[in-house]
PDB file of C-alpha atoms in Angstrom:
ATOM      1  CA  UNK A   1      -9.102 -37.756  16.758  1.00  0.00           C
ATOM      2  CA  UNK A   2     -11.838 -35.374  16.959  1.00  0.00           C
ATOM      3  CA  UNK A   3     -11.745 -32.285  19.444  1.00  0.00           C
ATOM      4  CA  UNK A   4     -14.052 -32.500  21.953  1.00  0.00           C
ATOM      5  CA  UNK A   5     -16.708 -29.975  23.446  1.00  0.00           C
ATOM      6  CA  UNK A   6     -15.197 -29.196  26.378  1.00  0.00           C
ATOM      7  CA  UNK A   7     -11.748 -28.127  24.092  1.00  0.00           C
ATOM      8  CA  UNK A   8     -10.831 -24.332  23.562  1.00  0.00           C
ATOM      9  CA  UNK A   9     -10.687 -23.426  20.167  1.00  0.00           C
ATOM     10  CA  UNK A  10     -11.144 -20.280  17.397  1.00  0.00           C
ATOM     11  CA  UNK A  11     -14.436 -19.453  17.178  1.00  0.00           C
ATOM     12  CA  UNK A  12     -14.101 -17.040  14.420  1.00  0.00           C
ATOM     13  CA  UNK A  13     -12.526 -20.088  12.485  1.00  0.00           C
ATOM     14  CA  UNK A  14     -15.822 -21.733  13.278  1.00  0.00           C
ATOM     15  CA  UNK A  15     -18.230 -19.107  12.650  1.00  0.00           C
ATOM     16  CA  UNK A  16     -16.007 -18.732   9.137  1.00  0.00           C
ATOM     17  CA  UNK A  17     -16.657 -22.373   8.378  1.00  0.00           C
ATOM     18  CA  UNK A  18     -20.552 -21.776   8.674  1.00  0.00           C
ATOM     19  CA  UNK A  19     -20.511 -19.386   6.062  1.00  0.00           C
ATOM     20  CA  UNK A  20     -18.287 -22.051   3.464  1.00  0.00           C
ATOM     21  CA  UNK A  21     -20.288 -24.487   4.272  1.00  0.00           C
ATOM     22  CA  UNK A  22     -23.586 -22.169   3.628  1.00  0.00           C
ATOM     23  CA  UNK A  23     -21.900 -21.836   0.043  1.00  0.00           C
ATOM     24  CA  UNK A  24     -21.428 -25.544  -0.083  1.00  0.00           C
ATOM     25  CA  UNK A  25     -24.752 -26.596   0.263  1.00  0.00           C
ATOM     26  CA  UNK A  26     -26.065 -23.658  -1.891  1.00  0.00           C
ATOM     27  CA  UNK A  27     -24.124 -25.903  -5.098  1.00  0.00           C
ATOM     28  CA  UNK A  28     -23.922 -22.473  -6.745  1.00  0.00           C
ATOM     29  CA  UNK A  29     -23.046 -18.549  -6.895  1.00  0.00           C
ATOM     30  CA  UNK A  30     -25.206 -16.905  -4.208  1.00  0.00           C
ATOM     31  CA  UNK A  31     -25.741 -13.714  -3.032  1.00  0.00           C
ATOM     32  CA  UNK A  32     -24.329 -12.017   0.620  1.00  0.00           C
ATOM     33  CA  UNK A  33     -28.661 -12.668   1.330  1.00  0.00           C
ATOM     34  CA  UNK A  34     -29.082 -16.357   1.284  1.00  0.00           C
ATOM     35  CA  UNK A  35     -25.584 -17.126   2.955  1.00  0.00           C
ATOM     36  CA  UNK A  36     -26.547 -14.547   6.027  1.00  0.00           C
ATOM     37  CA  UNK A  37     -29.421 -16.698   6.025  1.00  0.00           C
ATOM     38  CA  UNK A  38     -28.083 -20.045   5.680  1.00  0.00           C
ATOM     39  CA  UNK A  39     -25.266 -19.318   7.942  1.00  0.00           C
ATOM     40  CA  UNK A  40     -27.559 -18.179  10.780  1.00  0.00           C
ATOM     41  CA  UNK A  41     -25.464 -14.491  10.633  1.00  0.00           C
ATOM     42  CA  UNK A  42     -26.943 -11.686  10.391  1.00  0.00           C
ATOM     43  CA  UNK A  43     -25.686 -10.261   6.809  1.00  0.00           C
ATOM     44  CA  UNK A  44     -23.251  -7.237   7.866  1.00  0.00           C
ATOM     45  CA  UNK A  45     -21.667 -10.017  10.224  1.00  0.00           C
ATOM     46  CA  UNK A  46     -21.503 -12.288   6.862  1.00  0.00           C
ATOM     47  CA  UNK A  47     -20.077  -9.925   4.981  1.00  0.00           C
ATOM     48  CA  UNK A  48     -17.299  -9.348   6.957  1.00  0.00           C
ATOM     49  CA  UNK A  49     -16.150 -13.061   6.689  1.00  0.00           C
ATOM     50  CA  UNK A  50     -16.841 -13.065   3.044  1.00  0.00           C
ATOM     51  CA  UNK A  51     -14.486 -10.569   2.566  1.00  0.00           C
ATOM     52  CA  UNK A  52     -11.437 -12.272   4.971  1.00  0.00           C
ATOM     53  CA  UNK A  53     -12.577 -15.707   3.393  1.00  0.00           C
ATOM     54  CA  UNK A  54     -11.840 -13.398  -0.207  1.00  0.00           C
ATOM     55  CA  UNK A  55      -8.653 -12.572   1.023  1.00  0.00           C
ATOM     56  CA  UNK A  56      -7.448 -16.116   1.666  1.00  0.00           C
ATOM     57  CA  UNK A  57      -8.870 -17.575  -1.507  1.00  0.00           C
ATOM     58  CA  UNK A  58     -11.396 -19.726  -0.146  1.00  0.00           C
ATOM     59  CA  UNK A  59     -14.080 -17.834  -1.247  1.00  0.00           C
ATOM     60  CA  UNK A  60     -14.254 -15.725  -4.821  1.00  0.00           C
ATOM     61  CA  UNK A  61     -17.259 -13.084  -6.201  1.00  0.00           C
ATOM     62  CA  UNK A  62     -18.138 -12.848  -9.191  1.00  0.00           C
ATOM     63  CA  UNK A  63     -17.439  -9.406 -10.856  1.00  0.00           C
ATOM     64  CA  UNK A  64     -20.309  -9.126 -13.060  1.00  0.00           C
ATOM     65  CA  UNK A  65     -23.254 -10.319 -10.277  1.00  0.00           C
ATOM     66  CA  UNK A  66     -21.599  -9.975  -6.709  1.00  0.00           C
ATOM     67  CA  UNK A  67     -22.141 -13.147  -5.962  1.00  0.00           C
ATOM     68  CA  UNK A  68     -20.374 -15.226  -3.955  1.00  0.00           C
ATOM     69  CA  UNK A  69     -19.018 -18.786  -4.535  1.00  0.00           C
ATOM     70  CA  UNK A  70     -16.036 -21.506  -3.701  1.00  0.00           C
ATOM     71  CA  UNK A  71     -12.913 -19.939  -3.973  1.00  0.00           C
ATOM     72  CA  UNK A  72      -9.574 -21.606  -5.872  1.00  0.00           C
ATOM     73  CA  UNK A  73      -7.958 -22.242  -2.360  1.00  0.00           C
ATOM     74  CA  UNK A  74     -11.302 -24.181  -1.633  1.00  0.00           C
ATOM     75  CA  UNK A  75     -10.665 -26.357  -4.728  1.00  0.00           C
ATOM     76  CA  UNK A  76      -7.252 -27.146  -4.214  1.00  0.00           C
ATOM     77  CA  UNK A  77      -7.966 -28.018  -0.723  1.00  0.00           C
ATOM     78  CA  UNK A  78     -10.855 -30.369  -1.897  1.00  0.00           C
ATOM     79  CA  UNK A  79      -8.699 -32.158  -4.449  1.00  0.00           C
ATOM     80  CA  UNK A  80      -6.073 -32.874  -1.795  1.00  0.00           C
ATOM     81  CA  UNK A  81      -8.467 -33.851   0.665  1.00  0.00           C
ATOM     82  CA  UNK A  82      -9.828 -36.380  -2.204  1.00  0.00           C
ATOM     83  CA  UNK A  83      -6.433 -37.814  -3.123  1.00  0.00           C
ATOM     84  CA  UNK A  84      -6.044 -38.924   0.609  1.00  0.00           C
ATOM     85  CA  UNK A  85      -9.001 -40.706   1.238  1.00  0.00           C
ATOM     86  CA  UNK A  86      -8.929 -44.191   1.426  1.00  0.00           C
ATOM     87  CA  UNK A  87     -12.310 -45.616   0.894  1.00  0.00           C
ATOM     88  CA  UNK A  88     -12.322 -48.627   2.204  1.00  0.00           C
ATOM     89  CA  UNK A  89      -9.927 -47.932   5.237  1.00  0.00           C
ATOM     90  CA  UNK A  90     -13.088 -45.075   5.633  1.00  0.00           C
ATOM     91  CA  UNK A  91     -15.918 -47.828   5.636  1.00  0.00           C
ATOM     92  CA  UNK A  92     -14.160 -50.324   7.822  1.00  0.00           C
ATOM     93  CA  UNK A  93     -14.824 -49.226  11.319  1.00  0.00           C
ATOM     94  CA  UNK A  94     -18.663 -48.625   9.860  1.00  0.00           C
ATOM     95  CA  UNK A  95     -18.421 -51.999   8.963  1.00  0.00           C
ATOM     96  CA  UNK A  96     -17.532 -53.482  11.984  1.00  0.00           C
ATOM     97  CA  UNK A  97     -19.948 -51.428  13.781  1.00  0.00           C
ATOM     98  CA  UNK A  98     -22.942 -52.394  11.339  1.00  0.00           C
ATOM     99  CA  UNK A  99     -21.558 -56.179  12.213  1.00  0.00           C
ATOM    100  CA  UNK A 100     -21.930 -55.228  15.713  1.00  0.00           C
ATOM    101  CA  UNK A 101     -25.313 -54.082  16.260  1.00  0.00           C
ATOM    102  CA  UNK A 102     -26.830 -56.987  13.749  1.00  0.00           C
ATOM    103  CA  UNK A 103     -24.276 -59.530  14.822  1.00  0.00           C
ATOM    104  CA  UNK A 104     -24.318 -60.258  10.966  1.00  0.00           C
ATOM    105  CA  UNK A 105     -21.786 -60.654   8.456  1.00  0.00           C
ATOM    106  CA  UNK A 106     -20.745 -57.846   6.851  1.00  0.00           C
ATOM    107  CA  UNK A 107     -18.782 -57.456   3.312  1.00  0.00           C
ATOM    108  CA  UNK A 108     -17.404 -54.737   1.574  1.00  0.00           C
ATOM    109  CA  UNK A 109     -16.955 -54.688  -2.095  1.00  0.00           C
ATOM    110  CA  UNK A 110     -15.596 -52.588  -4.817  1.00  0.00           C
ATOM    111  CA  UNK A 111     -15.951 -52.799  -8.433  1.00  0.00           C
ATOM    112  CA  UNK A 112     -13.077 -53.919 -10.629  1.00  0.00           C
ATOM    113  CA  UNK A 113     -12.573 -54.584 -14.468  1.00  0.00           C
ATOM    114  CA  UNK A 114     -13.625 -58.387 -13.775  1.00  0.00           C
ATOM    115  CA  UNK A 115     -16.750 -57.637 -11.478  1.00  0.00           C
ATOM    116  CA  UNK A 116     -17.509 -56.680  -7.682  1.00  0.00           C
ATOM    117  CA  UNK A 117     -15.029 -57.841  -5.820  1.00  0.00           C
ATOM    118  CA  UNK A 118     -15.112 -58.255  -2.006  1.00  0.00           C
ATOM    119  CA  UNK A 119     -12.121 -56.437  -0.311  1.00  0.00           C
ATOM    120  CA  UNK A 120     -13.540 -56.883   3.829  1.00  0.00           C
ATOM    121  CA  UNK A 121     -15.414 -59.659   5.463  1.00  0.00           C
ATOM    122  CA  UNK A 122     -15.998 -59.152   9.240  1.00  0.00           C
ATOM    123  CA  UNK A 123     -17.572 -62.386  10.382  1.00  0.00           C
ATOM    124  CA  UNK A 124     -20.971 -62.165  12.391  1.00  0.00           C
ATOM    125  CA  UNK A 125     -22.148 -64.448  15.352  1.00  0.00           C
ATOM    126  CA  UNK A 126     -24.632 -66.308  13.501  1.00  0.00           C
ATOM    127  CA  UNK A 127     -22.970 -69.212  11.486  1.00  0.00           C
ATOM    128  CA  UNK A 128     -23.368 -69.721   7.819  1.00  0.00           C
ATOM    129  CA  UNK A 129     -23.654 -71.809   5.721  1.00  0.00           C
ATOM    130  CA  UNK A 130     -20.278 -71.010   3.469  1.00  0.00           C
ATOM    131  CA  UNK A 131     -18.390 -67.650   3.802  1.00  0.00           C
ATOM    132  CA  UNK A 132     -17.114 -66.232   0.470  1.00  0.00           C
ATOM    133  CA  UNK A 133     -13.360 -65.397   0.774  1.00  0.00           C
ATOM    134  CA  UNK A 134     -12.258 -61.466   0.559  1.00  0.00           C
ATOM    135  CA  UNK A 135     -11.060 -60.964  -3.349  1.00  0.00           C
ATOM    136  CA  UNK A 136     -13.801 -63.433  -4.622  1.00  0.00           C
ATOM    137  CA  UNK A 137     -15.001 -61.797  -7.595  1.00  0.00           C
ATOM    138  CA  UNK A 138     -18.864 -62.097  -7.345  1.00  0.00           C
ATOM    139  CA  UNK A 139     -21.599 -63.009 -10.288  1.00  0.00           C
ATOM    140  CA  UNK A 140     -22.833 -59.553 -11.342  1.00  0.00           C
ATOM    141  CA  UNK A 141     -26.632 -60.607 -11.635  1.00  0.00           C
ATOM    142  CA  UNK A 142     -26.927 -63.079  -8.784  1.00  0.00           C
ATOM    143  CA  UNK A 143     -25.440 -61.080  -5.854  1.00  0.00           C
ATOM    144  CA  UNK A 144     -27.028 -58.320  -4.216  1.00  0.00           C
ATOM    145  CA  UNK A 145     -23.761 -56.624  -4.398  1.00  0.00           C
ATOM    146  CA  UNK A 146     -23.824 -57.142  -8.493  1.00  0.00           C
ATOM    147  CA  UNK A 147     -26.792 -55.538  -8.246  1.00  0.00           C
ATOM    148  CA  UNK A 148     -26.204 -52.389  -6.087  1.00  0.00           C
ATOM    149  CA  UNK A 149     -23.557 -51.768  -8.516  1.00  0.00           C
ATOM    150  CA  UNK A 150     -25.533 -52.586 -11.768  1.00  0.00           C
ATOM    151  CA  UNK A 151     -28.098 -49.986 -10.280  1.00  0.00           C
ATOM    152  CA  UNK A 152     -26.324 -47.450  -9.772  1.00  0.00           C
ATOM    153  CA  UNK A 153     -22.982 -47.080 -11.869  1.00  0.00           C
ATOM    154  CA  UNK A 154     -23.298 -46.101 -15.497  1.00  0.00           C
ATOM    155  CA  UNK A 155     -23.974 -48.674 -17.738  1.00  0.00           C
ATOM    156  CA  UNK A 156     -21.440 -48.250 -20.139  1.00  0.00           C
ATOM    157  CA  UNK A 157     -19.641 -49.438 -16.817  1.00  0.00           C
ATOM    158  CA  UNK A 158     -21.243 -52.267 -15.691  1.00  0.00           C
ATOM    159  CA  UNK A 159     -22.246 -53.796 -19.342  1.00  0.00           C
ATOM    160  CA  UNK A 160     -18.964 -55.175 -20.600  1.00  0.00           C
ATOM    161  CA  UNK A 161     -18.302 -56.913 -17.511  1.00  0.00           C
ATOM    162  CA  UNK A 162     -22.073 -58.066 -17.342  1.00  0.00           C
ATOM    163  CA  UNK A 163     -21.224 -59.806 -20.931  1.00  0.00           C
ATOM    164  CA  UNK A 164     -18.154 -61.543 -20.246  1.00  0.00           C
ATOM    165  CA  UNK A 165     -19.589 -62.879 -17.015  1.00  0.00           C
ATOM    166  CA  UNK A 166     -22.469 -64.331 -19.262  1.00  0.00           C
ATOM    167  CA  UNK A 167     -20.264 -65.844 -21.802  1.00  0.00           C
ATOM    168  CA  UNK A 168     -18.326 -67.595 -19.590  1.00  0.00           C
ATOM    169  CA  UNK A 169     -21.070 -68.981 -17.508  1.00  0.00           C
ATOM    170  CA  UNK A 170     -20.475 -67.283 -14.339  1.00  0.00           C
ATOM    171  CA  UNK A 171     -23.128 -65.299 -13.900  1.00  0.00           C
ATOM    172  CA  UNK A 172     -26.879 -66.142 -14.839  1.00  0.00           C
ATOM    173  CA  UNK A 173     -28.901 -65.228 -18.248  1.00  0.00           C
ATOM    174  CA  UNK A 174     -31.718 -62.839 -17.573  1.00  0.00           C
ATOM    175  CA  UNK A 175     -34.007 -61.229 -19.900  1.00  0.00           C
ATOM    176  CA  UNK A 176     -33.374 -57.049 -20.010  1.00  0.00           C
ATOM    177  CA  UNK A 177     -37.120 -56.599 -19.008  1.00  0.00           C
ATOM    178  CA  UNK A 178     -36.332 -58.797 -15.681  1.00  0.00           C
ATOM    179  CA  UNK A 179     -33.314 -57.130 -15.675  1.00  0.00           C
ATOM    180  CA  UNK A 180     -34.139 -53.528 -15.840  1.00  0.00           C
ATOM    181  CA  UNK A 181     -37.186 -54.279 -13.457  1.00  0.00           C
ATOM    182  CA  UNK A 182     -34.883 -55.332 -10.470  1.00  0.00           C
ATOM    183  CA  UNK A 183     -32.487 -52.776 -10.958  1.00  0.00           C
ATOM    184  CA  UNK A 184     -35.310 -49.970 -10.905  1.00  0.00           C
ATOM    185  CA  UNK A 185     -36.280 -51.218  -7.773  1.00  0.00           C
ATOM    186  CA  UNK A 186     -32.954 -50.874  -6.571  1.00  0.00           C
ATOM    187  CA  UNK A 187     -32.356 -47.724  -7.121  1.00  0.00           C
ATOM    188  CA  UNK A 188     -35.795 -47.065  -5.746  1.00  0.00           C
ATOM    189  CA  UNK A 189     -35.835 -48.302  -2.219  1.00  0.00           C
ATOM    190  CA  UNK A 190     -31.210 -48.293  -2.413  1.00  0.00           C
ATOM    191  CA  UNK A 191     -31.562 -51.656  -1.418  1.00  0.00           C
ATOM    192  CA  UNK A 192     -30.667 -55.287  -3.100  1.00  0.00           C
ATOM    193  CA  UNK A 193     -31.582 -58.439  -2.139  1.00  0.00           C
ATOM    194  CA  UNK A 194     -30.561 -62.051  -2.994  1.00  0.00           C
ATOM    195  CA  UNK A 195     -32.150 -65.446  -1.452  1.00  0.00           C
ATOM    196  CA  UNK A 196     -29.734 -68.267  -1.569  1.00  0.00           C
ATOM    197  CA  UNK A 197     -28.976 -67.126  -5.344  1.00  0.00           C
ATOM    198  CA  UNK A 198     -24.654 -67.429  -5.039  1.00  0.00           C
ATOM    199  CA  UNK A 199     -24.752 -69.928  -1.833  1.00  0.00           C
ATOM    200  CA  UNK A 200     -27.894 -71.908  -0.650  1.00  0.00           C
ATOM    201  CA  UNK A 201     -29.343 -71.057   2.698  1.00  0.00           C
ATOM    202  CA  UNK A 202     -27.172 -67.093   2.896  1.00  0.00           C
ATOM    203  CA  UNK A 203     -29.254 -64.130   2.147  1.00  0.00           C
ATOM    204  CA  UNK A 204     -27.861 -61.333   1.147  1.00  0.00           C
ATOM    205  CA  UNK A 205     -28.676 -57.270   1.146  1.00  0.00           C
ATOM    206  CA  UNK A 206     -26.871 -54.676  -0.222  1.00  0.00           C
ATOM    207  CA  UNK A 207     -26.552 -50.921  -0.616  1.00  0.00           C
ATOM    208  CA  UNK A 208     -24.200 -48.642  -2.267  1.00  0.00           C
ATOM    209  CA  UNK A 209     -21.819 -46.165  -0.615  1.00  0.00           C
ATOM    210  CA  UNK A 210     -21.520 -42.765  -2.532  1.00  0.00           C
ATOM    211  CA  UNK A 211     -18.692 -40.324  -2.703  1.00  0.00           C
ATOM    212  CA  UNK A 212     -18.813 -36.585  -4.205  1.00  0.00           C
ATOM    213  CA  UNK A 213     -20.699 -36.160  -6.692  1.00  0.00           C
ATOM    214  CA  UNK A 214     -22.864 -39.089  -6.254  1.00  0.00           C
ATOM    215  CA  UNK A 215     -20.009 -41.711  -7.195  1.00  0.00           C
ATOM    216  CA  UNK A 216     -20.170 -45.112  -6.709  1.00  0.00           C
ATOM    217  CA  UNK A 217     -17.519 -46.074  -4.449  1.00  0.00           C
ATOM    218  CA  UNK A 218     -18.076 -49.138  -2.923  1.00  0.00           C
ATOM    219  CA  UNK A 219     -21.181 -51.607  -2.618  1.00  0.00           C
ATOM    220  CA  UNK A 220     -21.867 -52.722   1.377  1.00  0.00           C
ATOM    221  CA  UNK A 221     -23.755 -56.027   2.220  1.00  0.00           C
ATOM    222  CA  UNK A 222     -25.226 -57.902   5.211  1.00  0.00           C
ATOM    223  CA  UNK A 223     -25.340 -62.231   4.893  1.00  0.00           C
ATOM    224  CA  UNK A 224     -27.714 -63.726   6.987  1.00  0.00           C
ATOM    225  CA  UNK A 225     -28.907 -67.374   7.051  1.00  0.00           C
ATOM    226  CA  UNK A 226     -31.902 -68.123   5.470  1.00  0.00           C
ATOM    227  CA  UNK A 227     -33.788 -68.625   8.618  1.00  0.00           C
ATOM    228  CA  UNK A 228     -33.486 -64.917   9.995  1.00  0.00           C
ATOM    229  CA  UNK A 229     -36.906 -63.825   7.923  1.00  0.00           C
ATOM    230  CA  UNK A 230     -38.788 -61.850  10.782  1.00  0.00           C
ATOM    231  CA  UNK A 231     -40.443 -59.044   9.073  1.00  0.00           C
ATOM    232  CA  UNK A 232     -39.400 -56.578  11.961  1.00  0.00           C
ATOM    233  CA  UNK A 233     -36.081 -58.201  12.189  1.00  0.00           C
ATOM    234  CA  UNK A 234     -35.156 -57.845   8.604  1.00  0.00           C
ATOM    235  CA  UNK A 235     -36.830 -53.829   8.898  1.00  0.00           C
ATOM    236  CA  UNK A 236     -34.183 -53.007  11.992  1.00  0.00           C
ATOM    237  CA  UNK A 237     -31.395 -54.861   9.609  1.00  0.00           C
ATOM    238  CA  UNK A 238     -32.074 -52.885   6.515  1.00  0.00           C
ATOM    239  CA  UNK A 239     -32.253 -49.321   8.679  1.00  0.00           C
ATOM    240  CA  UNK A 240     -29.047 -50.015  10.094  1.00  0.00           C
ATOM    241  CA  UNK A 241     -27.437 -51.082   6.491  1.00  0.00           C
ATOM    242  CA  UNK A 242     -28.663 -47.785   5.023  1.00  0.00           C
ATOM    243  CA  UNK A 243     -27.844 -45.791   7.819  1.00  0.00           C
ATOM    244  CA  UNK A 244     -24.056 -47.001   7.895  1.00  0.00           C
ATOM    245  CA  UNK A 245     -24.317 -46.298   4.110  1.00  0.00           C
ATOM    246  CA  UNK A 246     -25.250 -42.698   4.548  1.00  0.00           C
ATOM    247  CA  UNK A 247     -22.839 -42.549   7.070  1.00  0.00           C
ATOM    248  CA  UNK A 248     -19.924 -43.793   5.539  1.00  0.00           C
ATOM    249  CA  UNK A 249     -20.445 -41.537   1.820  1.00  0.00           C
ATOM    250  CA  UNK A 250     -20.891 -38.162   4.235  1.00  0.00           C
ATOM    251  CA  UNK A 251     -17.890 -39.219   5.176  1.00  0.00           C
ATOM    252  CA  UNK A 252     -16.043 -39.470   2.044  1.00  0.00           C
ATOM    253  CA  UNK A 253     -17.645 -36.019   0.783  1.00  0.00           C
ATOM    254  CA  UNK A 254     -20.837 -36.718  -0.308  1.00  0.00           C
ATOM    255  CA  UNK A 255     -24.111 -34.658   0.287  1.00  0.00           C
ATOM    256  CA  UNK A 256     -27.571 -35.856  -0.419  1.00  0.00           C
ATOM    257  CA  UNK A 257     -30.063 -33.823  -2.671  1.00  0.00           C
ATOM    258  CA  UNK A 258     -32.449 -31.986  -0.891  1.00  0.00           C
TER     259      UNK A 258
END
């Protein structure tokens, strides 16, 4: 549970978090200069947390420049922190939430050596006209979730199981111009869309979920019948999908490029 405003704390534990975060977002050795600035400190007031943050291990300098960057207490914590989370126990209340304020269907998915596979289904208000069961493994280039994946994980990745979906007839042939075209505009507007492609009369739209260093980690979807095509309706639907999706990857540690 989070601690609330009205809760005492350390606020020279706070302050000292400013300044590692300063070096965070900096994604590099910086001088005593840009994290006084970054921090909003004034730099003798920066310097003397650099120098307790030294002493700890969370921050290092480099001998040769002076400048300042993550120290290997910092690393080890970050590792740690990495080998606890649980991605899709992270994106589930997100989930439900995104289900809430659509009243949509909502799947999460996560890729596998067969294909995206769903792993969460929370069921909307509107009814459908077939709900795919969780650990359905879904055609790569029919589903919007395929697709958010294609897009976006490498595809030395995504092209094996592309093939052996093809060969056996589960997924559909499509030339690598047509291809190549739908996943570039994918990755341009981070959003994937299917009309009735896997089940007749369900839409579907899609967006990936990121973790540190820009790492796919899961693939989030909204199903809507076929009817729900309001231009301003489908606008609200598609902020909300890639606001949870921004959302849920700051969560799991990652940071968008300026």
């Amino acid at each position: 549970m989070a601690a609330s405003p009205q809760q005492h704390g350390v606020q020279s534990i706070e302050v000292g978090m400013q300044v590692l975060t300063a070096i965070e977002r900096g994604r590099g050795p910086m001088p005593l200069s840009r994290i006084a600035v970054e921090s909003g400190l004034a730099p003798s007031k920066a310097h003397r947390y650099l120098v307790s943050l030294q002493r700890t291990g969370l921050v290092s300098q480099e001998v040769g420049t002076g400048l300042y960057n993550l120290g290997p207490a910092a690393r080890r914590l970050g590792v740690e922190a990495l080998r606890r989370v649980d991605e899709v126990a992270t994106a589930s209340p997100y989930a439900a939430a995104l289900r809430d304020r659509t009243g949509h269907t909502v799947y999460l998915a996560v890729w596998t050596d067969t294909g995206p596979s769903l792993v969460r289904q929370d069921h909307g208000y509107h009814p459908l006209p077939l709900l795919i069961r969780v650990g359905s493994i879904l055609p790569i280039t029919d589903s919007s979730i395929g697709h958010a994946f294609m897009a976006f994980l490498p595809e030395p990745v995504t092209r094996p199981i592309l093939l052996a979906q093809q060969e056996r007839k589960e997924t559909s042939l499509r030339s690598a111009d047509e291809l190549a075209r739908a996943l570039d505009e994918v990755r341009g507007t981070r959003l994937a869309s299917v009309h009735g492609s896997v089940v007749a009369g369900l839409n579907v739209v899609s967006t990936p979920v990121f973790g540190p260093g820009g790492t796919v980690e899961l693939v989030i979807g909204v199903a809507m019948p076929a009817r729900v095509d309001d231009e301003q309706d489908l606008a609200r639907i598609h902020a909300e999908l890639l606001a949870t999706s921004r959302a849920i990857s700051a969560e799991l540690g990652h940071t968008e490029p300026a």
